mmCIF file of C-alpha atoms in Angstrom:
data_model
loop_
_atom_site.group_PDB
_atom_site.id
_atom_site.type_symbol
_atom_site.label_atom_id
_atom_site.label_comp_id
_atom_site.label_asym_id
_atom_site.label_seq_id
_atom_site.Cartn_x
_atom_site.Cartn_y
_atom_site.Cartn_z
ATOM 1 C CA MET A 1 -147.898 6.846 -9.292
ATOM 2 C CA GLY A 2 -148.465 3.830 -11.389
ATOM 3 C CA GLN A 3 -150.913 1.748 -13.261
ATOM 4 C CA GLU A 4 -151.435 -1.946 -13.458
ATOM 5 C CA ILE A 5 -150.511 -3.129 -16.915
ATOM 6 C CA GLY A 6 -153.027 -4.579 -19.276
ATOM 7 C CA GLY A 7 -155.499 -1.775 -19.080
ATOM 8 C CA ILE A 8 -158.199 -2.028 -16.458
ATOM 9 C CA PRO A 9 -158.211 -5.285 -14.519
ATOM 10 C CA ARG A 10 -161.622 -6.653 -13.645
ATOM 11 C CA PHE A 11 -162.502 -7.866 -10.204
ATOM 12 C CA ASP A 12 -165.530 -9.485 -8.650
ATOM 13 C CA ILE A 13 -166.291 -8.396 -5.122
ATOM 14 C CA ILE A 14 -167.121 -11.693 -3.509
ATOM 15 C CA ALA A 15 -167.774 -10.508 0.035
ATOM 16 C CA LEU A 16 -167.660 -7.481 2.278
ATOM 17 C CA VAL A 17 -166.924 -8.122 5.934
ATOM 18 C CA THR A 18 -167.692 -5.140 8.117
ATOM 19 C CA LEU A 19 -167.853 -4.224 11.792
ATOM 20 C CA SER A 20 -170.541 -1.586 11.299
ATOM 21 C CA LYS A 21 -174.133 -2.657 10.729
ATOM 22 C CA ASP A 22 -174.762 0.647 8.928
ATOM 23 C CA ARG A 23 -172.626 -0.600 6.117
ATOM 24 C CA VAL A 24 -174.562 -3.810 5.615
ATOM 25 C CA ILE A 25 -176.309 -2.855 2.403
ATOM 26 C CA GLY A 26 -177.678 -4.713 -0.570
ATOM 27 C CA GLY A 27 -175.721 -5.733 -3.621
ATOM 28 C CA ARG A 28 -174.479 -8.712 -5.528
ATOM 29 C CA GLN A 29 -171.778 -9.462 -3.019
ATOM 30 C CA LEU A 30 -172.213 -11.257 0.267
ATOM 31 C CA THR A 31 -172.073 -8.783 3.174
ATOM 32 C CA LEU A 32 -171.299 -10.088 6.624
ATOM 33 C CA LEU A 33 -171.330 -8.304 9.944
ATOM 34 C CA ALA A 34 -168.548 -9.414 12.262
ATOM 35 C CA GLU A 35 -168.629 -8.856 15.999
ATOM 36 C CA ASN A 36 -165.000 -7.907 16.405
ATOM 37 C CA LYS A 37 -161.737 -7.514 14.538
ATOM 38 C CA GLU A 38 -160.636 -11.065 15.248
ATOM 39 C CA GLU A 39 -163.839 -12.500 13.833
ATOM 40 C CA GLN A 40 -163.609 -10.179 10.839
ATOM 41 C CA ASP A 41 -160.071 -11.356 10.034
ATOM 42 C CA ALA A 42 -161.039 -15.001 10.398
ATOM 43 C CA ILE A 43 -164.133 -14.698 8.179
ATOM 44 C CA SER A 44 -162.234 -12.827 5.455
ATOM 45 C CA GLN A 45 -159.375 -15.288 5.555
ATOM 46 C CA GLU A 46 -161.631 -18.319 5.296
ATOM 47 C CA LEU A 47 -163.682 -16.859 2.481
ATOM 48 C CA ALA A 48 -160.564 -15.862 0.559
ATOM 49 C CA THR A 49 -159.007 -19.287 1.006
ATOM 50 C CA THR A 50 -162.142 -21.142 -0.024
ATOM 51 C CA LEU A 51 -163.028 -18.931 -2.967
ATOM 52 C CA LYS A 52 -159.422 -18.308 -4.069
ATOM 53 C CA GLY A 53 -159.775 -14.589 -3.614
ATOM 54 C CA ASP A 54 -157.652 -11.805 -2.170
ATOM 55 C CA ILE A 55 -158.376 -9.643 0.836
ATOM 56 C CA VAL A 56 -158.330 -5.859 0.613
ATOM 57 C CA LYS A 57 -158.323 -4.005 3.924
ATOM 58 C CA LEU A 58 -160.110 -0.704 3.508
ATOM 59 C CA THR A 59 -158.978 2.363 5.391
ATOM 60 C CA PHE A 60 -161.926 2.572 7.789
ATOM 61 C CA GLY A 61 -161.904 -1.026 8.882
ATOM 62 C CA ASP A 62 -163.995 -2.924 6.341
ATOM 63 C CA GLN A 63 -162.534 -5.882 4.490
ATOM 64 C CA MET A 64 -163.310 -6.899 0.915
ATOM 65 C CA VAL A 65 -162.734 -10.325 -0.554
ATOM 66 C CA VAL A 66 -162.130 -9.878 -4.283
ATOM 67 C CA ARG A 67 -161.220 -12.162 -7.131
ATOM 68 C CA ARG A 68 -159.645 -11.052 -10.371
ATOM 69 C CA THR A 69 -161.607 -12.232 -13.366
ATOM 70 C CA GLN A 70 -159.401 -10.770 -16.086
ATOM 71 C CA MET B 1 -138.197 -43.353 -72.147
ATOM 72 C CA LYS B 2 -134.713 -42.637 -70.788
ATOM 73 C CA THR B 3 -135.231 -38.891 -71.268
ATOM 74 C CA ASP B 4 -137.981 -39.045 -68.663
ATOM 75 C CA ILE B 5 -135.575 -40.307 -66.030
ATOM 76 C CA ILE B 6 -133.832 -37.678 -63.981
ATOM 77 C CA SER B 7 -130.051 -37.515 -64.467
ATOM 78 C CA THR B 8 -127.493 -38.568 -61.864
ATOM 79 C CA GLU B 9 -126.282 -34.956 -61.566
ATOM 80 C CA HIS B 10 -129.750 -33.799 -60.689
ATOM 81 C CA ILE B 11 -130.246 -36.607 -58.195
ATOM 82 C CA ILE B 12 -127.005 -35.623 -56.481
ATOM 83 C CA MET B 13 -128.064 -31.958 -56.599
ATOM 84 C CA ILE B 14 -131.412 -32.750 -54.986
ATOM 85 C CA ILE B 15 -129.832 -34.912 -52.280
ATOM 86 C CA VAL B 16 -127.194 -32.290 -51.423
ATOM 87 C CA ALA B 17 -129.737 -29.461 -51.416
ATOM 88 C CA ILE B 18 -132.237 -31.378 -49.278
ATOM 89 C CA SER B 19 -129.494 -32.332 -46.810
ATOM 90 C CA THR B 20 -128.245 -28.743 -46.560
ATOM 91 C CA GLY B 21 -131.765 -27.362 -46.158
ATOM 92 C CA THR B 22 -132.707 -29.935 -43.528
ATOM 93 C CA CYS B 23 -129.423 -29.225 -41.731
ATOM 94 C CA ALA B 24 -130.368 -25.543 -41.726
ATOM 95 C CA ARG B 25 -133.640 -26.392 -39.984
ATOM 96 C CA ILE B 26 -131.904 -28.689 -37.493
ATOM 97 C CA LEU B 27 -129.484 -25.907 -36.592
ATOM 98 C CA THR B 28 -132.286 -23.398 -36.098
ATOM 99 C CA VAL B 29 -134.417 -25.638 -33.878
ATOM 100 C CA LYS B 30 -133.061 -24.683 -30.524
ATOM 101 C CA GLU B 31 -134.249 -25.696 -27.170
ATOM 102 C CA ASP B 32 -133.112 -22.846 -25.018
ATOM 103 C CA PHE B 33 -134.119 -21.548 -21.610
ATOM 104 C CA ARG B 34 -137.618 -20.963 -22.928
ATOM 105 C CA GLN B 35 -138.071 -24.739 -23.275
ATOM 106 C CA TYR B 36 -139.890 -24.508 -26.534
ATOM 107 C CA PRO B 37 -140.358 -26.556 -28.695
ATOM 108 C CA SER B 38 -140.823 -29.360 -26.250
ATOM 109 C CA TYR B 39 -138.574 -32.341 -26.624
ATOM 110 C CA PRO B 40 -138.915 -34.751 -28.480
ATOM 111 C CA ASN B 41 -142.267 -34.405 -30.265
ATOM 112 C CA GLY B 42 -141.923 -30.707 -31.008
ATOM 113 C CA TYR B 43 -138.459 -31.418 -32.403
ATOM 114 C CA LEU B 44 -139.713 -34.137 -34.715
ATOM 115 C CA THR B 45 -142.599 -32.072 -36.070
ATOM 116 C CA ASN B 46 -140.325 -29.170 -36.878
ATOM 117 C CA LEU B 47 -137.625 -31.330 -38.425
ATOM 118 C CA VAL B 48 -140.105 -33.087 -40.696
ATOM 119 C CA THR B 49 -141.670 -29.822 -41.881
ATOM 120 C CA GLY B 50 -138.113 -28.508 -42.395
ATOM 121 C CA PHE B 51 -137.288 -31.543 -44.508
ATOM 122 C CA VAL B 52 -140.386 -30.994 -46.652
ATOM 123 C CA ALA B 53 -139.469 -27.318 -47.069
ATOM 124 C CA ALA B 54 -135.922 -28.270 -48.092
ATOM 125 C CA ALA B 55 -137.271 -30.807 -50.580
ATOM 126 C CA LEU B 56 -139.469 -28.169 -52.197
ATOM 127 C CA GLY B 57 -136.514 -25.819 -52.571
ATOM 128 C CA ALA B 58 -134.223 -28.570 -53.843
ATOM 129 C CA VAL B 59 -136.365 -29.776 -56.727
ATOM 130 C CA ALA B 60 -137.084 -26.309 -58.162
ATOM 131 C CA ILE B 61 -133.802 -26.080 -60.145
ATOM 132 C CA PRO B 62 -133.920 -29.598 -61.614
ATOM 133 C CA ALA B 63 -137.561 -28.903 -62.564
ATOM 134 C CA LEU B 64 -136.529 -25.753 -64.415
ATOM 135 C CA MET B 65 -133.582 -27.478 -66.079
ATOM 136 C CA THR B 66 -135.838 -30.196 -67.430
ATOM 137 C CA LYS B 67 -138.127 -27.467 -68.849
ATOM 138 C CA ASN B 68 -140.793 -28.479 -66.412
ATOM 139 C CA PHE B 69 -141.828 -24.887 -65.769
ATOM 140 C CA ILE B 70 -145.271 -25.689 -64.422
ATOM 141 C CA ALA B 71 -143.729 -27.859 -61.740
ATOM 142 C CA VAL B 72 -142.164 -24.742 -60.202
ATOM 143 C CA THR B 73 -145.634 -23.576 -59.237
ATOM 144 C CA PHE B 74 -145.552 -26.153 -56.467
ATOM 145 C CA LEU B 75 -143.559 -23.547 -54.572
ATOM 146 C CA THR B 76 -146.945 -22.035 -53.839
ATOM 147 C CA LEU B 77 -147.579 -25.245 -51.930
ATOM 148 C CA ALA B 78 -144.636 -24.312 -49.766
ATOM 149 C CA ILE B 79 -146.183 -20.973 -48.913
ATOM 150 C CA GLN B 80 -149.417 -22.680 -47.957
ATOM 151 C CA GLN B 81 -147.575 -25.284 -45.944
ATOM 152 C CA PHE B 82 -145.629 -22.674 -43.992
ATOM 153 C CA ARG B 83 -148.750 -20.691 -43.270
ATOM 154 C CA ASP B 84 -150.223 -23.881 -41.894
ATOM 155 C CA VAL B 85 -147.145 -24.320 -39.701
ATOM 156 C CA ARG B 86 -147.725 -20.842 -38.300
ATOM 157 C CA LYS B 87 -151.385 -21.551 -37.763
ATOM 158 C CA ALA B 88 -150.691 -24.871 -36.065
ATOM 159 C CA GLU B 89 -148.141 -23.295 -33.717
ATOM 160 C CA ARG B 90 -150.507 -20.487 -32.846
ATOM 161 C CA GLU B 91 -153.377 -22.863 -32.097
ATOM 162 C CA SER B 92 -151.147 -25.140 -30.074
ATOM 163 C CA LEU B 93 -149.807 -22.287 -27.930
ATOM 164 C CA LYS B 94 -153.255 -20.781 -27.451
ATOM 165 C CA ASP B 95 -154.531 -24.145 -26.249
ATOM 166 C CA LEU B 96 -151.819 -24.121 -23.598
ATOM 167 C CA GLU B 97 -152.631 -20.640 -22.306
ATOM 168 C CA ASP B 98 -154.815 -21.808 -19.444
ATOM 169 C CA ALA B 99 -152.290 -24.402 -18.349
ATOM 170 C CA GLU B 100 -149.350 -22.010 -17.880
ATOM 171 C CA TYR B 101 -148.496 -20.037 -14.739
ATOM 172 C CA THR B 102 -149.311 -16.831 -16.575
ATOM 173 C CA SER B 103 -150.482 -16.405 -20.128
ATOM 174 C CA ARG B 104 -148.083 -15.716 -22.975
ATOM 175 C CA GLY B 105 -150.498 -13.306 -24.565
ATOM 176 C CA ASN B 106 -151.538 -13.037 -28.186
ATOM 177 C CA ALA B 107 -148.659 -10.757 -29.186
ATOM 178 C CA TYR B 108 -146.017 -13.204 -27.946
ATOM 179 C CA ILE B 109 -147.782 -16.185 -29.489
ATOM 180 C CA ASP B 110 -147.969 -14.358 -32.804
ATOM 181 C CA GLY B 111 -144.213 -13.668 -32.662
ATOM 182 C CA ILE B 112 -143.353 -17.292 -31.871
ATOM 183 C CA ALA B 113 -145.633 -18.603 -34.628
ATOM 184 C CA LYS B 114 -144.105 -16.221 -37.173
ATOM 185 C CA THR B 115 -140.610 -17.339 -36.186
ATOM 186 C CA PHE B 116 -141.535 -20.962 -36.808
ATOM 187 C CA GLU B 117 -142.904 -20.031 -40.206
ATOM 188 C CA ALA B 118 -139.793 -18.021 -41.075
ATOM 189 C CA ARG B 119 -137.481 -20.872 -40.142
ATOM 190 C CA ASN B 120 -139.151 -23.086 -42.694
ATOM 191 C CA TYR B 121 -138.353 -20.438 -45.278
ATOM 192 C CA PHE B 122 -134.736 -20.767 -44.123
ATOM 193 C CA ALA B 123 -134.779 -24.446 -45.106
ATOM 194 C CA LEU B 124 -136.352 -23.638 -48.469
ATOM 195 C CA ILE B 125 -134.016 -20.741 -49.335
ATOM 196 C CA VAL B 126 -130.908 -22.627 -48.211
ATOM 197 C CA SER B 127 -131.754 -25.718 -50.252
ATOM 198 C CA PHE B 128 -132.743 -23.602 -53.263
ATOM 199 C CA GLY B 129 -129.490 -21.583 -53.038
ATOM 200 C CA SER B 130 -127.490 -24.748 -52.674
ATOM 201 C CA ALA B 131 -129.065 -26.323 -55.764
ATOM 202 C CA LEU B 132 -128.703 -23.117 -57.771
ATOM 203 C CA THR B 133 -124.997 -22.854 -56.938
ATOM 204 C CA MET B 134 -124.388 -26.442 -57.983
ATOM 205 C CA GLN B 135 -126.173 -25.764 -61.259
ATOM 206 C CA LEU B 136 -124.254 -22.548 -61.946
ATOM 207 C CA ILE B 137 -120.848 -24.003 -61.160
ATOM 208 C CA ASN B 138 -121.615 -27.156 -63.115
ATOM 209 C CA SER B 139 -118.079 -28.483 -62.809
ATOM 210 C CA LYS B 140 -117.103 -31.794 -64.331
ATOM 211 C CA ILE B 141 -115.729 -32.770 -60.952
ATOM 212 C CA MET B 142 -118.818 -33.584 -58.888
ATOM 213 C CA ALA B 143 -117.027 -33.029 -55.579
ATOM 214 C CA ILE B 144 -116.529 -29.337 -56.456
ATOM 215 C CA ASN B 145 -120.248 -28.945 -57.132
ATOM 216 C CA ILE B 146 -121.177 -30.653 -53.869
ATOM 217 C CA VAL B 147 -118.743 -28.666 -51.739
ATOM 218 C CA SER B 148 -119.738 -25.336 -53.315
ATOM 219 C CA GLY B 149 -123.416 -26.192 -52.832
ATOM 220 C CA ILE B 150 -122.881 -26.979 -49.154
ATOM 221 C CA ILE B 151 -120.742 -23.859 -48.571
ATOM 222 C CA THR B 152 -123.330 -21.607 -50.240
ATOM 223 C CA GLY B 153 -126.046 -23.205 -48.139
ATOM 224 C CA PHE B 154 -124.232 -22.472 -44.902
ATOM 225 C CA ILE B 155 -123.356 -18.917 -45.940
ATOM 226 C CA LEU B 156 -127.029 -18.334 -46.713
ATOM 227 C CA LEU B 157 -128.031 -19.803 -43.374
ATOM 228 C CA PHE B 158 -125.541 -17.570 -41.543
ATOM 229 C CA VAL B 159 -126.821 -14.430 -43.291
ATOM 230 C CA LEU B 160 -130.487 -15.351 -42.756
ATOM 231 C CA LYS B 161 -129.936 -16.146 -39.094
ATOM 232 C CA ARG B 162 -128.177 -12.845 -38.455
ATOM 233 C CA PHE B 163 -130.768 -10.938 -40.453
ATOM 234 C CA SER B 164 -133.727 -12.401 -38.621
ATOM 235 C CA LYS B 165 -132.183 -12.235 -35.168
ATOM 236 C CA GLY B 166 -134.343 -10.048 -32.985
ATOM 237 C CA LYS B 167 -133.488 -7.897 -30.038
ATOM 238 C CA THR B 168 -134.322 -8.510 -26.415
ATOM 239 C CA ILE B 169 -135.442 -6.433 -23.439
ATOM 240 C CA GLY B 170 -131.815 -6.442 -22.215
ATOM 241 C CA ASP B 171 -130.825 -4.447 -25.334
ATOM 242 C CA ILE B 172 -133.084 -1.514 -24.533
ATOM 243 C CA ALA B 173 -133.460 -1.547 -20.771
ATOM 244 C CA GLU B 174 -131.695 -2.133 -17.485
ATOM 245 C CA VAL B 175 -133.133 -4.911 -15.383
ATOM 246 C CA GLU B 176 -132.344 -4.986 -11.679
ATOM 247 C CA SER B 177 -133.578 -6.715 -8.601
ATOM 248 C CA GLY B 178 -136.265 -4.812 -6.675
ATOM 249 C CA ILE B 179 -136.694 -4.428 -2.925
ATOM 250 C CA ILE B 180 -140.103 -5.540 -1.652
ATOM 251 C CA SER B 181 -141.731 -3.677 1.213
ATOM 252 C CA LEU B 182 -145.209 -3.758 2.729
ATOM 253 C CA LYS B 183 -146.851 -0.776 4.380
ATOM 254 C CA ASN B 184 -150.350 -1.248 5.809
ATOM 255 C CA ASN B 185 -150.867 -4.272 3.585
ATOM 256 C CA ASP B 186 -149.913 -2.270 0.488
ATOM 257 C CA LEU B 187 -147.122 -3.764 -1.585
ATOM 258 C CA TYR B 188 -144.285 -1.521 -2.759
ATOM 259 C CA VAL B 189 -141.251 -2.377 -4.882
ATOM 260 C CA ASN B 190 -138.382 0.120 -4.635
ATOM 261 C CA GLY B 191 -140.902 2.528 -3.136
ATOM 262 C CA ILE B 192 -143.290 2.240 -6.099
ATOM 263 C CA TYR B 193 -146.846 1.232 -5.172
ATOM 264 C CA VAL B 194 -147.856 -2.091 -6.708
ATOM 265 C CA THR B 195 -151.059 -3.407 -5.127
ATOM 266 C CA ASN B 196 -153.276 -3.490 -2.040
ATOM 267 C CA LEU B 197 -154.492 -7.018 -2.635
ATOM 268 C CA LEU B 198 -152.305 -8.551 0.080
ATOM 269 C CA GLY B 199 -154.779 -7.786 2.837
ATOM 270 C CA SER B 200 -154.491 -11.009 4.784
ATOM 271 C CA ASP B 201 -151.591 -11.638 7.141
ATOM 272 C CA ASP B 202 -150.792 -14.900 5.376
ATOM 273 C CA ALA B 203 -150.545 -13.185 1.994
ATOM 274 C CA SER B 204 -148.400 -10.311 3.193
ATOM 275 C CA SER B 205 -146.043 -12.482 5.213
ATOM 276 C CA LEU B 206 -145.695 -14.932 2.304
ATOM 277 C CA PHE B 207 -144.871 -12.095 -0.065
ATOM 278 C CA GLN B 208 -142.496 -10.458 2.397
ATOM 279 C CA LYS B 209 -140.663 -13.718 3.013
ATOM 280 C CA GLU B 210 -140.649 -15.363 -0.402
ATOM 281 C CA GLY B 211 -141.545 -12.682 -2.940
ATOM 282 C CA ILE B 212 -139.163 -11.615 -5.666
ATOM 283 C CA ALA B 213 -139.208 -8.470 -7.779
ATOM 284 C CA ALA B 214 -137.490 -7.007 -10.809
ATOM 285 C CA VAL B 215 -137.483 -3.420 -12.021
ATOM 286 C CA ILE B 216 -137.124 -2.752 -15.747
ATOM 287 C CA SER B 217 -135.830 0.745 -16.507
ATOM 288 C CA PRO B 218 -135.728 1.865 -20.157
ATOM 289 C CA ASN B 219 -132.314 3.110 -21.300
ATOM 290 C CA GLU B 220 -133.893 5.991 -23.153
ATOM 291 C CA GLU B 221 -137.222 7.764 -22.932
ATOM 292 C CA ARG B 222 -138.327 6.560 -26.390
ATOM 293 C CA PHE B 223 -137.893 2.901 -25.421
ATOM 294 C CA ARG B 224 -140.861 3.360 -23.112
ATOM 295 C CA ILE B 225 -143.026 3.028 -26.207
ATOM 296 C CA THR B 226 -141.830 -0.538 -26.549
ATOM 297 C CA LEU B 227 -141.735 -1.402 -22.853
ATOM 298 C CA ASP B 228 -145.161 0.060 -22.120
ATOM 299 C CA HIS B 229 -146.728 -2.285 -24.650
ATOM 300 C CA PHE B 230 -148.967 -4.660 -22.755
ATOM 301 C CA GLY B 231 -148.007 -7.684 -24.852
ATOM 302 C CA GLN B 232 -144.324 -7.015 -24.191
ATOM 303 C CA GLN B 233 -144.820 -6.868 -20.430
ATOM 304 C CA GLN B 234 -146.963 -9.972 -20.524
ATOM 305 C CA ALA B 235 -144.176 -11.784 -22.402
ATOM 306 C CA ALA B 236 -141.623 -10.697 -19.771
ATOM 307 C CA LEU B 237 -143.888 -11.847 -16.932
ATOM 308 C CA PHE B 238 -144.465 -15.151 -18.712
ATOM 309 C CA GLU B 239 -140.741 -15.820 -19.139
ATOM 310 C CA ALA B 240 -140.058 -14.827 -15.525
ATOM 311 C CA THR B 241 -142.722 -17.116 -14.057
ATOM 312 C CA ARG B 242 -141.824 -19.999 -16.332
ATOM 313 C CA THR B 243 -138.151 -19.766 -15.396
ATOM 314 C CA LEU B 244 -138.692 -19.643 -11.636
ATOM 315 C CA GLY B 245 -142.155 -21.179 -11.306
ATOM 316 C CA LEU B 246 -145.065 -19.454 -9.603
ATOM 317 C CA LYS B 247 -146.154 -20.318 -6.084
ATOM 318 C CA ARG B 248 -148.788 -17.572 -5.738
ATOM 319 C CA TYR B 249 -149.561 -14.000 -6.650
ATOM 320 C CA HIS B 250 -148.082 -12.125 -9.587
ATOM 321 C CA TYR B 251 -148.303 -8.412 -10.146
ATOM 322 C CA THR B 252 -147.006 -6.023 -12.739
ATOM 323 C CA ARG B 253 -147.043 -2.292 -12.571
ATOM 324 C CA LYS B 254 -145.722 0.532 -14.658
ATOM 325 C CA ASP B 255 -144.608 3.824 -13.241
ATOM 326 C CA PHE B 256 -145.896 6.756 -15.272
ATOM 327 C CA GLU B 257 -143.258 9.176 -14.028
ATOM 328 C CA ASN B 258 -140.090 7.421 -15.128
ATOM 329 C CA GLY B 259 -141.341 4.555 -17.278
ATOM 330 C CA LYS B 260 -140.139 1.815 -14.948
ATOM 331 C CA VAL B 261 -141.938 -1.499 -15.120
ATOM 332 C CA ILE B 262 -142.237 -3.674 -12.029
ATOM 333 C CA ILE B 263 -142.605 -7.430 -12.180
ATOM 334 C CA THR B 264 -143.136 -9.160 -8.858
ATOM 335 C CA PHE B 265 -144.435 -12.553 -7.767
ATOM 336 C CA VAL B 266 -143.912 -15.394 -5.323
ATOM 337 C CA PRO B 267 -141.708 -17.914 -7.154
ATOM 338 C CA ILE B 268 -141.063 -21.562 -6.468
ATOM 339 C CA LEU B 269 -137.316 -21.045 -6.873
ATOM 340 C CA LYS B 270 -136.122 -17.761 -5.437
ATOM 341 C CA ASP B 271 -133.201 -16.781 -7.642
ATOM 342 C CA ALA B 272 -132.834 -13.100 -8.468
ATOM 343 C CA ASP B 273 -130.070 -13.652 -11.033
ATOM 344 C CA ARG B 274 -132.173 -16.069 -13.053
ATOM 345 C CA LEU B 275 -135.119 -13.707 -12.874
ATOM 346 C CA ILE B 276 -133.069 -10.839 -14.276
ATOM 347 C CA GLU B 277 -131.589 -13.095 -16.962
ATOM 348 C CA ALA B 278 -135.037 -14.379 -18.005
ATOM 349 C CA ILE B 279 -136.437 -10.849 -18.330
ATOM 350 C CA LYS B 280 -133.361 -9.578 -20.158
ATOM 351 C CA LYS B 281 -133.583 -12.418 -22.673
ATOM 352 C CA THR B 282 -137.286 -11.913 -23.370
ATOM 353 C CA PRO B 283 -137.487 -11.088 -27.073
ATOM 354 C CA LEU B 284 -138.851 -7.748 -28.192
ATOM 355 C CA LEU B 285 -142.037 -8.579 -29.994
ATOM 356 C CA GLU B 286 -142.336 -7.570 -33.618
ATOM 357 C CA SER B 287 -145.637 -5.888 -32.903
ATOM 358 C CA THR B 288 -143.980 -3.574 -30.362
ATOM 359 C CA LYS B 289 -141.190 -2.353 -32.627
ATOM 360 C CA LYS B 290 -142.273 1.182 -33.154
ATOM 361 C CA ASN B 291 -139.100 3.186 -33.326
ATOM 362 C CA LYS B 292 -136.260 3.163 -35.775
ATOM 363 C CA ASP B 293 -133.551 1.937 -33.422
ATOM 364 C CA VAL B 294 -135.485 -1.113 -32.379
ATOM 365 C CA LEU B 295 -136.754 -1.778 -35.870
ATOM 366 C CA SER B 296 -133.421 -1.429 -37.631
ATOM 367 C CA THR B 297 -131.519 -4.575 -38.387
ATOM 368 C CA ASN B 298 -128.689 -5.435 -40.701
ATOM 369 C CA PHE B 299 -127.240 -8.393 -42.482
ATOM 370 C CA VAL B 300 -124.292 -8.868 -40.168
ATOM 371 C CA GLY B 301 -126.133 -8.962 -36.904
ATOM 372 C CA ARG B 302 -127.051 -6.594 -34.127
ATOM 373 C CA ASN B 303 -126.225 -2.926 -34.079
#
């Protein structure tokens, strides 16, 4: 059990890359529907590289591209 | 008219006191592993302000001896000048925050700025003590006055340096190298969860291959109060990344259960010994000193 130092870090969710169209919902972030795992990985990677973000792989297959703002 | 001219004894006293005070500042400007102040402009600025401080301390005794009591009030100028030194250092370091690998943090900057201010007081006190000794001894043989002034100055400098010497993380905690592992894109150091931000294969393989980690374990439970301070951890991370450089990613984490603090990042130079040394030598910030053992100091050095 641990906690990141410096109180609560703030992140922007830049994009959500999912394989399920049911999870394509509104929001500030860009949400993309990938056709397969390979495409999902490639999209996340390219977005993260371009926008200097980090990729978080969620347990049920979705991928988030986030960027720490503080 | 001649009574208005300062005597030879006083001129010698001022010269000796200024030299001793400036010497004190030269000896306390150190460019160590932290690489601050930067050479040579930082050096020059600090030496000149040290010289001015020494001059202010040196002329106080001759001013008193010539019944020029009002002139002593210029010592208030010294206080103002030193506060300006602190302010200038603080502004300068804050301006650099965005240019560093990681930020120093306000607590660390405050500590550094205060140290610069205090070292100007060293120059003033040493030169004042030197001049006072020469006046008190007042031997007919000038060499005795000069030597006693210089000796007093250096004794004062020694005592002040020992008195103001702070402690470091190495004094209150064990620092050891940590083992990095990745499970399902989650980063662990010595089995302690750090982050899940290494989701891409590139990130995780880079961290696995080139990452470095250190684990800081407090020697006693009460030292957690100091180590858990955000500014203190930020200072340790800053020193670590500046020593080894930062290629990408830096994470810090504290473990609630046993108070361990994890510092991990991808360095430019992968050298675990230097990492441990840099963290151990990170000064304990004045603002984090909240227990008697860390706060206590004495005139002959560390406990």
